[in-house]
Short mmCIF file of C-alpha atoms in Angstrom, two decimals:
data_model
loop_
_atom_site.label_atom_id
_atom_site.label_comp_id
_atom_site.label_asym_id
_atom_site.label_seq_id
_atom_site.Cartn_x
_atom_site.Cartn_y
_atom_site.Cartn_z
CA MET A 1 -0.09 -0.29 0.21
CA ALA A 2 1.07 3.28 -0.81
CA GLY A 3 4.72 4.38 -2.56
CA THR A 4 7.88 5.84 -2.26
CA ARG A 5 7.22 9.63 -1.52
CA PRO A 6 8.88 12.50 -3.04
CA ILE A 7 10.24 14.88 -0.04
CA GLU A 8 9.33 17.94 -1.94
CA VAL A 9 5.20 17.35 -1.96
CA HIS A 10 5.34 17.63 2.06
CA SER A 11 4.35 21.12 2.84
CA GLY A 12 4.01 20.81 6.46
CA GLN A 13 4.97 23.73 8.61
CA GLY A 14 7.50 22.06 10.75
CA GLY A 15 7.07 24.20 13.77
CA ALA A 16 7.17 22.52 17.14
CA MET A 17 3.13 23.13 17.54
CA PRO A 18 1.67 20.93 14.94
CA GLU A 19 -0.83 22.59 12.39
CA TYR A 20 -3.47 20.37 11.77
CA ARG A 21 -4.26 19.65 8.07
CA VAL A 22 -6.46 16.82 7.90
CA LEU A 23 -9.28 15.67 10.62
CA ALA A 24 -9.83 11.98 10.13
CA PHE A 25 -13.16 10.68 11.74
CA ASP A 26 -13.96 7.30 13.30
CA ILE A 27 -17.32 6.53 11.90
CA PHE A 28 -19.51 3.42 14.24
CA GLY A 29 -20.32 5.48 17.18
CA THR A 30 -18.38 8.63 16.60
CA THR A 31 -20.35 9.93 13.28
CA VAL A 32 -23.26 7.89 12.97
CA ASP A 33 -25.69 6.15 15.90
CA TRP A 34 -24.89 2.24 15.13
CA ARG A 35 -27.15 1.08 17.81
CA THR A 36 -30.24 3.07 16.85
CA GLY A 37 -29.47 2.33 13.40
CA VAL A 38 -28.94 -1.57 13.74
CA ALA A 39 -31.44 -2.28 16.47
CA GLU A 40 -34.44 -0.89 14.06
CA GLN A 41 -33.52 -2.87 11.23
CA VAL A 42 -32.77 -5.66 13.25
CA ALA A 43 -36.30 -5.24 14.46
CA GLU A 44 -37.81 -4.80 11.07
CA ILE A 45 -35.94 -7.97 9.43
CA ALA A 46 -37.12 -10.32 12.68
CA ALA A 47 -40.65 -8.96 12.42
CA ALA A 48 -40.79 -9.65 8.49
CA GLN A 49 -39.77 -13.21 10.11
CA GLY A 50 -42.45 -13.67 12.41
CA VAL A 51 -39.58 -13.53 15.19
CA SER A 52 -39.91 -11.40 18.29
CA LEU A 53 -36.52 -10.70 19.64
CA ASP A 54 -34.99 -7.46 21.84
CA ALA A 55 -33.44 -5.85 18.91
CA GLU A 56 -31.38 -3.71 21.15
CA ALA A 57 -30.06 -6.04 23.25
CA VAL A 58 -28.80 -8.18 19.68
CA ALA A 59 -27.36 -5.15 18.28
CA ASP A 60 -25.11 -4.77 21.79
CA ASP A 61 -24.23 -8.12 21.58
CA TRP A 62 -23.48 -8.01 18.10
CA ARG A 63 -21.44 -4.74 18.33
CA GLY A 64 -19.87 -6.46 21.90
CA ARG A 65 -18.18 -8.97 19.75
CA TYR A 66 -16.26 -6.60 17.36
CA LEU A 67 -13.47 -5.29 18.98
CA PRO A 68 -12.61 -9.27 19.97
CA SER A 69 -13.25 -10.47 16.10
CA MET A 70 -10.99 -7.76 15.02
CA ARG A 71 -8.06 -8.40 17.85
CA ARG A 72 -8.17 -11.93 16.13
CA VAL A 73 -7.03 -10.38 12.86
CA ASN A 74 -4.43 -8.20 14.39
CA ASP A 75 -2.85 -10.64 16.52
CA GLY A 76 -2.16 -12.59 13.51
CA GLU A 77 -4.43 -15.58 14.60
CA ARG A 78 -6.21 -15.31 11.01
CA GLY A 79 -5.17 -13.29 7.94
CA TRP A 80 -6.28 -9.96 6.58
CA THR A 81 -10.66 -10.27 7.09
CA TYR A 82 -12.96 -7.99 5.52
CA LEU A 83 -15.48 -6.42 8.13
CA ASP A 84 -18.37 -7.93 6.50
CA THR A 85 -17.19 -11.21 7.17
CA LEU A 86 -16.43 -10.58 10.77
CA HIS A 87 -20.05 -9.12 11.26
CA ARG A 88 -21.14 -12.15 9.58
CA GLU A 89 -19.54 -14.46 11.80
CA SER A 90 -20.46 -12.62 15.15
CA LEU A 91 -24.14 -12.89 13.95
CA ASP A 92 -24.20 -16.55 13.02
CA GLU A 93 -22.57 -17.01 16.99
CA LEU A 94 -24.82 -14.68 18.37
CA LEU A 95 -27.82 -16.27 16.34
CA ALA A 96 -27.10 -19.46 17.60
CA GLU A 97 -26.65 -19.14 21.01
CA ARG A 98 -29.89 -17.60 20.93
CA GLY A 99 -31.47 -20.44 18.73
CA LEU A 100 -32.37 -18.02 16.13
CA ASP A 101 -32.42 -20.11 12.55
CA PHE A 102 -32.72 -17.45 9.91
CA PRO A 103 -32.45 -17.99 6.32
CA GLU A 104 -29.17 -17.10 4.19
CA ASP A 105 -30.97 -14.16 2.65
CA VAL A 106 -32.29 -12.83 6.09
CA ARG A 107 -28.81 -13.09 7.27
CA ARG A 108 -27.02 -11.16 4.67
CA ALA A 109 -29.78 -8.44 5.12
CA LEU A 110 -28.63 -8.06 8.57
CA VAL A 111 -24.89 -7.85 7.98
CA ARG A 112 -25.84 -4.93 5.47
CA ALA A 113 -27.60 -3.14 8.39
CA TRP A 114 -24.26 -1.89 9.28
CA HIS A 115 -24.04 -0.42 5.67
CA ARG A 116 -26.88 2.37 6.68
CA LEU A 117 -27.05 3.99 9.80
CA PRO A 118 -28.28 7.53 10.71
CA ALA A 119 -25.54 10.08 11.61
CA TRP A 120 -25.75 11.74 14.82
CA PRO A 121 -27.96 15.12 14.18
CA ASP A 122 -24.62 17.56 14.73
CA SER A 123 -22.40 15.47 12.17
CA VAL A 124 -23.72 16.68 8.87
CA PRO A 125 -23.40 20.45 9.91
CA GLY A 126 -20.23 20.20 11.98
CA LEU A 127 -18.46 18.44 8.85
CA ALA A 128 -19.75 21.06 6.96
CA ARG A 129 -18.10 23.60 9.12
CA LEU A 130 -14.92 21.96 9.56
CA ARG A 131 -14.67 20.84 5.90
CA GLU A 132 -14.27 24.35 4.83
CA LYS A 133 -10.77 24.61 6.73
CA TYR A 134 -9.40 20.87 6.98
CA VAL A 135 -9.48 17.90 4.42
CA VAL A 136 -12.03 15.60 6.47
CA ALA A 137 -11.39 12.03 5.88
CA ALA A 138 -13.64 8.85 7.44
CA LEU A 139 -11.05 6.41 9.00
CA SER A 140 -12.81 3.51 10.32
CA ASN A 141 -12.48 0.03 10.48
CA GLY A 142 -15.64 -0.49 8.17
CA GLY A 143 -14.78 -1.59 4.57
CA PHE A 144 -14.11 1.15 1.96
CA SER A 145 -17.44 -0.13 0.17
CA LEU A 146 -19.24 -0.23 3.64
CA LEU A 147 -18.09 3.21 4.05
CA THR A 148 -19.03 4.48 0.96
CA ASN A 149 -22.57 3.24 0.97
CA LEU A 150 -22.86 4.71 4.45
CA ILE A 151 -21.61 7.94 4.01
CA LYS A 152 -23.60 8.46 0.65
CA ALA A 153 -26.70 7.50 2.33
CA ALA A 154 -26.25 9.54 5.29
CA GLY A 155 -25.36 12.37 3.42
CA LEU A 156 -21.93 12.97 5.44
CA PRO A 157 -19.98 15.77 3.43
CA PHE A 158 -16.18 13.94 3.61
CA ASP A 159 -13.83 14.85 1.54
CA CYS A 160 -12.43 11.31 0.80
CA VAL A 161 -12.88 8.02 2.27
CA LEU A 162 -10.30 6.10 4.26
CA SER A 163 -10.65 2.52 5.34
CA ALA A 164 -8.54 0.06 7.60
CA GLU A 165 -8.89 -2.25 4.69
CA LEU A 166 -6.28 -0.05 2.86
CA ALA A 167 -3.77 -0.96 5.20
CA ARG A 168 -5.04 -4.50 5.60
CA ARG A 169 -4.75 -4.12 9.84
CA TYR A 170 -7.70 -2.65 11.79
CA LYS A 171 -7.38 0.12 14.28
CA PRO A 172 -6.01 0.57 17.16
CA ALA A 173 -2.85 -0.93 15.06
CA PRO A 174 -0.67 1.99 13.81
CA GLU A 175 -1.03 0.74 10.22
CA PRO A 176 -4.60 2.32 9.68
CA TYR A 177 -3.41 5.44 10.82
CA LEU A 178 -0.24 5.88 9.20
CA THR A 179 -1.52 4.76 5.91
CA ALA A 180 -3.99 7.39 6.22
CA ALA A 181 -1.29 10.23 6.75
CA GLU A 182 0.50 8.82 3.90
CA LEU A 183 -2.24 8.51 1.24
CA LEU A 184 -3.04 12.25 2.25
CA ASP A 185 0.59 13.19 2.05
CA VAL A 186 1.05 14.64 5.56
CA ARG A 187 3.07 14.14 8.51
CA SER A 188 1.18 11.71 11.09
CA GLU A 189 1.37 14.75 13.64
CA GLU A 190 -0.59 16.98 11.06
CA VAL A 191 -3.95 14.67 11.30
CA LEU A 192 -6.01 14.93 14.05
CA MET A 193 -8.16 11.47 14.88
CA VAL A 194 -11.47 12.19 16.07
CA ALA A 195 -13.31 9.40 17.86
CA CYS A 196 -15.54 8.73 20.75
CA HIS A 197 -13.68 5.50 22.16
CA SER A 198 -10.31 6.09 24.25
CA TRP A 199 -8.81 2.78 22.43
CA ASP A 200 -9.14 4.17 18.97
CA LEU A 201 -7.46 7.49 20.46
CA ASP A 202 -5.16 5.76 22.24
CA GLY A 203 -4.13 3.86 18.94
CA ALA A 204 -3.80 7.35 17.21
CA ARG A 205 -1.81 8.98 19.67
CA ALA A 206 0.69 5.74 19.82
CA ALA A 207 1.00 6.48 15.63
CA GLY A 208 1.83 10.10 16.27
CA LEU A 209 -1.58 11.46 15.56
CA GLY A 210 -3.21 14.17 17.59
CA THR A 211 -6.36 13.45 19.24
CA ALA A 212 -9.73 14.72 19.73
CA PHE A 213 -12.09 13.07 22.04
CA VAL A 214 -15.87 13.93 21.25
CA GLU A 215 -18.29 12.73 23.72
CA ARG A 216 -21.02 10.15 22.53
CA PRO A 217 -23.05 9.94 25.74
CA ARG A 218 -25.86 7.80 24.06
CA GLU A 219 -23.57 5.46 22.03
CA LYS A 220 -24.18 2.46 23.73
CA GLY A 221 -28.11 3.16 25.02
CA PRO A 222 -28.01 2.62 28.98
CA HIS A 223 -24.66 0.92 28.79
CA GLY A 224 -22.42 3.94 29.54
CA ALA A 225 -19.86 5.31 27.13
CA ASP A 226 -16.54 6.13 27.05
CA ARG A 227 -15.74 9.31 28.98
CA PRO A 228 -13.48 12.27 28.42
CA GLY A 229 -10.30 12.28 30.60
CA GLU A 230 -9.62 7.95 30.49
CA VAL A 231 -7.12 8.81 28.05
CA GLU A 232 -4.56 11.74 27.21
CA VAL A 233 -5.89 13.76 24.11
CA ASP A 234 -5.55 17.31 22.47
CA VAL A 235 -8.91 18.41 22.38
CA THR A 236 -12.28 17.16 24.09
CA ALA A 237 -15.64 18.57 22.74
CA GLY A 238 -19.38 17.75 23.08
CA ASP A 239 -19.91 17.11 19.21
CA PHE A 240 -18.97 18.22 15.99
CA THR A 241 -20.44 21.85 16.03
CA GLU A 242 -18.14 22.44 19.63
CA LEU A 243 -15.29 20.47 17.59
CA ALA A 244 -15.97 23.22 14.91
CA ASP A 245 -15.96 25.96 17.60
CA ARG A 246 -12.74 24.54 19.33
CA LEU A 247 -10.62 24.53 15.78
CA GLY A 248 -11.80 27.91 15.01
CA CYS A 249 -14.35 26.88 11.95
CA MET B 1 -4.53 -4.04 -1.15
CA ALA B 2 -8.12 -4.98 -0.56
CA GLY B 3 -9.09 -8.28 1.30
CA THR B 4 -10.96 -11.52 0.90
CA ARG B 5 -14.30 -10.63 0.15
CA PRO B 6 -17.42 -12.85 1.35
CA ILE B 7 -19.18 -14.04 -1.05
CA GLU B 8 -22.67 -12.71 0.34
CA VAL B 9 -21.66 -9.05 0.29
CA HIS B 10 -22.04 -9.11 -3.42
CA SER B 11 -25.26 -8.49 -5.00
CA GLY B 12 -25.20 -7.86 -8.23
CA GLN B 13 -28.02 -8.75 -10.61
CA GLY B 14 -26.17 -11.57 -12.21
CA GLY B 15 -27.97 -10.84 -15.16
CA ALA B 16 -26.86 -11.16 -19.24
CA MET B 17 -27.03 -7.58 -19.24
CA PRO B 18 -24.96 -5.41 -16.36
CA GLU B 19 -26.77 -3.08 -14.50
CA TYR B 20 -24.00 -0.46 -13.74
CA ARG B 21 -23.79 0.07 -10.12
CA VAL B 22 -20.48 2.43 -9.84
CA LEU B 23 -19.36 4.81 -12.52
CA ALA B 24 -15.33 5.57 -12.44
CA PHE B 25 -14.36 9.30 -14.01
CA ASP B 26 -11.06 9.64 -15.14
CA ILE B 27 -9.94 13.31 -14.01
CA PHE B 28 -7.62 14.87 -16.31
CA GLY B 29 -8.91 15.99 -19.37
CA THR B 30 -12.44 13.90 -18.59
CA THR B 31 -13.45 15.88 -15.69
CA VAL B 32 -10.81 18.85 -15.39
CA ASP B 33 -9.21 21.36 -18.17
CA TRP B 34 -5.56 20.52 -16.97
CA ARG B 35 -4.23 22.62 -20.20
CA THR B 36 -6.08 25.86 -19.15
CA GLY B 37 -4.93 25.17 -15.34
CA VAL B 38 -1.87 24.20 -15.65
CA ALA B 39 -1.08 26.88 -18.43
CA GLU B 40 -2.33 29.47 -16.08
CA GLN B 41 -0.14 28.68 -13.37
CA VAL B 42 2.65 27.96 -15.10
CA ALA B 43 2.53 31.65 -16.59
CA GLU B 44 1.78 33.11 -13.33
CA ILE B 45 4.61 31.37 -11.67
CA ALA B 46 7.03 32.20 -14.67
CA ALA B 47 6.26 35.74 -14.51
CA ALA B 48 6.76 36.02 -11.06
CA GLN B 49 10.41 34.61 -11.84
CA GLY B 50 10.66 37.59 -14.78
CA VAL B 51 10.71 34.72 -17.33
CA SER B 52 8.67 35.06 -20.52
CA LEU B 53 7.67 31.90 -21.78
CA ASP B 54 4.67 30.04 -23.91
CA ALA B 55 2.43 28.92 -20.85
CA GLU B 56 0.48 26.57 -23.30
CA ALA B 57 3.49 24.87 -25.06
CA VAL B 58 5.14 23.97 -21.59
CA ALA B 59 1.53 22.64 -20.15
CA ASP B 60 1.27 20.65 -23.83
CA ASP B 61 5.23 19.28 -23.52
CA TRP B 62 4.58 18.36 -19.97
CA ARG B 63 1.32 16.46 -20.47
CA GLY B 64 3.02 14.83 -23.65
CA ARG B 65 5.83 13.33 -21.02
CA TYR B 66 2.89 11.97 -18.77
CA LEU B 67 2.04 8.27 -20.59
CA PRO B 68 5.65 7.52 -21.21
CA SER B 69 6.49 7.95 -17.63
CA MET B 70 3.88 6.03 -16.72
CA ARG B 71 4.75 3.07 -18.99
CA ARG B 72 8.01 2.95 -17.72
CA VAL B 73 6.44 2.11 -14.04
CA ASN B 74 4.01 -0.29 -15.73
CA ASP B 75 6.77 -1.93 -17.88
CA GLY B 76 8.69 -2.70 -14.52
CA GLU B 77 11.93 -0.38 -15.86
CA ARG B 78 10.99 0.94 -12.32
CA GLY B 79 8.91 0.40 -9.45
CA TRP B 80 5.91 2.33 -8.37
CA THR B 81 6.80 6.15 -8.31
CA TYR B 82 3.94 8.56 -7.15
CA LEU B 83 2.94 10.74 -9.95
CA ASP B 84 4.02 14.27 -8.58
CA THR B 85 7.56 12.49 -8.90
CA LEU B 86 7.16 11.89 -12.56
CA HIS B 87 5.58 15.13 -12.94
CA ARG B 88 8.76 16.68 -11.12
CA GLU B 89 11.20 14.74 -13.20
CA SER B 90 9.62 15.64 -16.34
CA LEU B 91 9.49 19.24 -15.58
CA ASP B 92 13.22 19.24 -15.05
CA GLU B 93 13.44 17.56 -18.27
CA LEU B 94 11.47 20.06 -19.99
CA LEU B 95 13.08 22.99 -18.40
CA ALA B 96 16.28 21.91 -18.85
CA GLU B 97 15.79 21.62 -22.74
CA ARG B 98 14.52 25.08 -22.71
CA GLY B 99 17.19 26.39 -20.62
CA LEU B 100 15.45 27.42 -17.86
CA ASP B 101 16.64 26.94 -14.23
CA PHE B 102 13.83 27.69 -11.67
CA PRO B 103 14.92 27.09 -7.95
CA GLU B 104 13.64 24.37 -5.84
CA ASP B 105 10.78 26.20 -4.31
CA VAL B 106 9.16 26.80 -7.97
CA ARG B 107 9.87 23.64 -9.00
CA ARG B 108 7.41 22.37 -6.02
CA ALA B 109 4.75 25.32 -6.72
CA LEU B 110 4.93 23.93 -10.57
CA VAL B 111 4.07 20.21 -9.69
CA ARG B 112 1.38 21.33 -7.57
CA ALA B 113 -0.41 23.29 -10.23
CA TRP B 114 -1.58 19.67 -11.19
CA HIS B 115 -3.19 19.84 -7.46
CA ARG B 116 -5.54 22.44 -8.59
CA LEU B 117 -7.25 22.34 -12.06
CA PRO B 118 -10.62 23.97 -13.04
CA ALA B 119 -13.65 21.57 -13.89
CA TRP B 120 -15.32 21.38 -17.14
CA PRO B 121 -18.47 23.64 -16.82
CA ASP B 122 -20.76 20.33 -17.19
CA SER B 123 -18.93 18.57 -14.71
CA VAL B 124 -20.40 19.46 -11.20
CA PRO B 125 -23.71 19.55 -12.34
CA GLY B 126 -23.56 16.47 -14.56
CA LEU B 127 -22.03 14.51 -11.52
CA ALA B 128 -24.58 15.82 -9.16
CA ARG B 129 -27.35 14.13 -11.17
CA LEU B 130 -25.59 10.75 -11.86
CA ARG B 131 -24.94 10.72 -8.13
CA GLU B 132 -28.65 10.44 -7.40
CA LYS B 133 -28.72 7.01 -9.13
CA TYR B 134 -25.09 5.83 -9.09
CA VAL B 135 -22.09 5.61 -6.58
CA VAL B 136 -19.53 8.20 -8.68
CA ALA B 137 -15.87 7.66 -7.75
CA ALA B 138 -12.45 9.10 -9.32
CA LEU B 139 -10.45 6.77 -10.91
CA SER B 140 -7.40 9.13 -12.06
CA ASN B 141 -3.67 8.02 -12.25
CA GLY B 142 -3.36 11.09 -9.87
CA GLY B 143 -2.51 10.51 -6.34
CA PHE B 144 -4.81 10.09 -3.91
CA SER B 145 -3.52 13.10 -2.22
CA LEU B 146 -3.55 15.24 -5.50
CA LEU B 147 -6.61 14.08 -6.21
CA THR B 148 -8.51 14.47 -2.97
CA ASN B 149 -6.87 18.23 -2.79
CA LEU B 150 -8.05 18.99 -6.72
CA ILE B 151 -11.74 17.36 -5.90
CA LYS B 152 -12.26 19.67 -2.77
CA ALA B 153 -10.98 22.43 -4.46
CA ALA B 154 -13.05 21.67 -7.48
CA GLY B 155 -16.40 21.19 -5.44
CA LEU B 156 -16.89 17.71 -7.48
CA PRO B 157 -19.01 16.14 -5.64
CA PHE B 158 -17.43 12.67 -5.69
CA ASP B 159 -18.81 9.60 -3.35
CA CYS B 160 -15.37 8.44 -2.85
CA VAL B 161 -11.52 9.08 -4.38
CA LEU B 162 -10.18 6.39 -5.66
CA SER B 163 -6.33 6.23 -7.26
CA ALA B 164 -4.12 3.89 -9.17
CA GLU B 165 -1.54 4.71 -6.09
CA LEU B 166 -3.99 1.99 -4.44
CA ALA B 167 -2.94 -0.65 -6.88
CA ARG B 168 0.70 0.64 -7.38
CA ARG B 169 0.31 0.46 -11.31
CA TYR B 170 -0.94 3.24 -13.65
CA LYS B 171 -3.90 2.73 -15.86
CA PRO B 172 -4.23 1.49 -18.65
CA ALA B 173 -2.70 -1.73 -16.69
CA PRO B 174 -5.78 -4.05 -15.20
CA GLU B 175 -5.05 -3.32 -11.77
CA PRO B 176 -6.45 -0.13 -11.02
CA TYR B 177 -9.46 -0.80 -12.45
CA LEU B 178 -10.19 -4.02 -11.04
CA THR B 179 -9.00 -2.59 -7.38
CA ALA B 180 -11.86 -0.19 -7.82
CA ALA B 181 -14.44 -2.79 -8.50
CA GLU B 182 -12.81 -4.53 -5.68
CA LEU B 183 -12.67 -1.96 -3.00
CA LEU B 184 -16.18 -0.95 -3.94
CA ASP B 185 -17.50 -4.39 -3.86
CA VAL B 186 -19.00 -4.88 -7.20
CA ARG B 187 -18.12 -7.03 -10.14
CA SER B 188 -15.72 -5.34 -13.01
CA GLU B 189 -18.95 -4.93 -15.17
CA GLU B 190 -20.81 -3.44 -12.64
CA VAL B 191 -18.53 -0.39 -12.99
CA LEU B 192 -18.46 2.10 -16.07
CA MET B 193 -15.46 3.60 -16.60
CA VAL B 194 -16.20 7.24 -18.09
CA ALA B 195 -13.17 8.97 -19.69
CA CYS B 196 -12.29 11.24 -22.83
CA HIS B 197 -9.29 9.13 -23.77
CA SER B 198 -9.06 5.99 -25.82
CA TRP B 199 -6.08 4.42 -24.03
CA ASP B 200 -7.96 4.69 -20.96
CA LEU B 201 -11.25 3.21 -22.58
CA ASP B 202 -9.35 0.23 -23.81
CA GLY B 203 -7.60 -0.37 -20.59
CA ALA B 204 -10.71 -0.69 -18.66
CA ARG B 205 -12.67 -2.76 -21.52
CA ALA B 206 -9.91 -5.30 -21.17
CA ALA B 207 -10.25 -5.31 -17.44
CA GLY B 208 -13.97 -6.12 -17.67
CA LEU B 209 -15.58 -2.68 -17.06
CA GLY B 210 -18.14 -1.10 -19.31
CA THR B 211 -16.99 1.99 -20.91
CA ALA B 212 -18.39 5.25 -21.53
CA PHE B 213 -16.56 7.86 -23.84
CA VAL B 214 -17.14 11.61 -22.93
CA GLU B 215 -15.88 13.85 -25.94
CA ARG B 216 -13.67 16.60 -24.68
CA PRO B 217 -12.62 18.29 -27.69
CA ARG B 218 -10.96 21.24 -25.74
CA GLU B 219 -8.80 19.09 -23.89
CA LYS B 220 -5.23 19.55 -25.90
CA GLY B 221 -6.17 23.09 -27.02
CA PRO B 222 -5.42 23.22 -31.11
CA HIS B 223 -3.68 19.84 -30.73
CA GLY B 224 -6.81 17.58 -31.19
CA ALA B 225 -8.48 15.18 -28.98
CA ASP B 226 -9.79 11.74 -28.77
CA ARG B 227 -12.96 11.37 -30.81
CA PRO B 228 -15.58 9.23 -30.64
CA GLY B 229 -15.36 5.92 -32.55
CA GLU B 230 -11.52 5.09 -32.06
CA VAL B 231 -12.14 2.06 -29.84
CA GLU B 232 -15.27 0.28 -29.27
CA VAL B 233 -17.38 1.68 -26.08
CA ASP B 234 -20.81 1.06 -24.16
CA VAL B 235 -21.93 4.68 -24.21
CA THR B 236 -20.79 7.75 -25.96
CA ALA B 237 -21.76 11.38 -24.83
CA GLY B 238 -20.86 14.93 -25.33
CA ASP B 239 -20.52 16.12 -21.72
CA PHE B 240 -21.70 14.58 -18.40
CA THR B 241 -25.06 16.11 -18.50
CA GLU B 242 -25.52 14.25 -21.88
CA LEU B 243 -24.26 11.18 -20.12
CA ALA B 244 -26.68 11.80 -17.49
CA ASP B 245 -29.19 11.88 -19.70
CA ARG B 246 -28.31 8.63 -21.71
CA LEU B 247 -28.15 6.96 -18.46
CA GLY B 248 -31.64 7.90 -17.50
CA CYS B 249 -30.85 10.13 -14.69
#
């Protein structure tokens, strides 16, 4: 991935205090409300099958298997595996545990629920403001196609889509963050990673990026959410419009 | 680049007549007017140096070295080399041949002229219409960063940026076209490559993509341009709005 770059195309300031040129946004939880979106689609699809279930509990259970499934890829237990495949495997497990036997086409439709999720209300207006000053990029563990579909459906005004798929390792490993900087031809400290998850911001910081914590208290419904102060970050904001304020947009 | 994909995420129609899901657009010449944009910036930068030159002739000469420089990469004469580096080498050659000795910072500024080019008048409105029905992607030999900058500056409403850089081979080799289809999780025949260059459309067709020729008669100023009918294509249009008409957008 990504080629040998000529030194002349780097035009960073080189000062002690980096000036951000790119804002890289986490997507699931940070930019879109995965829990509401997945639970609604699970409820609808299950109802069409005549199955009654607690759709929010399914969404929570499904998401709970997300980090462990990616960790097995990053730890080398298995080769690079696309997020849709991880989602499908987790789904099959949780359905089996619940004694639910959905047919193949229904399982496929459920996996695709993650391709269409509602933006938080501040995401579009906040990104529109931030985009005036910075390159705004999506940087998620979701696949390139998933992200392109999701961003298009939600009308999110990103300048470009980046994905862990381009680095073939998942965040919080350093490669996705460094690949983003390399593809956008900036130094890692010129990228500000924006996320609502401490583990993501920790990974970004370890890779040399700046970090912005945006609080999303409703991300996991009643199950709490990461809070500011759990990890060291450069910027903290309540939402994307407050982030735009903080960054002088 | 790009991982093992689960069969379930492909949702193509599978019929004999492919339905396009993605429109992939060439950029230099097809979507933006490189000649006017480069010549204007060359004229401005040269004037600031107190140098008088024929800026359009420089632009033409520079562009003339484009395909041969990429061919050397594709033929394996040299490893993957970023387009800005090829542009810089071509610039150094043509300046030397003209006896012009610009300093380093001026040469860098000249290379960056290719990062900021005006869209053809129909590009933004045409893309906006096409985007309602299709995923619209930039697919150029320009680097990812160059393309992101250029698309942002010109306000082109693409859903995502793709680049030969992601495949580490230049069009018309098959890899950039196939990588685009793979990243967007569609079959190659579900991608319609849109370009004003016969060589690009020939490459796309050889990789299994659909092809649309858009005529840009002013691309090379007085030096002619590729004409429809030189290679077999699936769709022909005079500009992007006529392409939108043809595709029922």
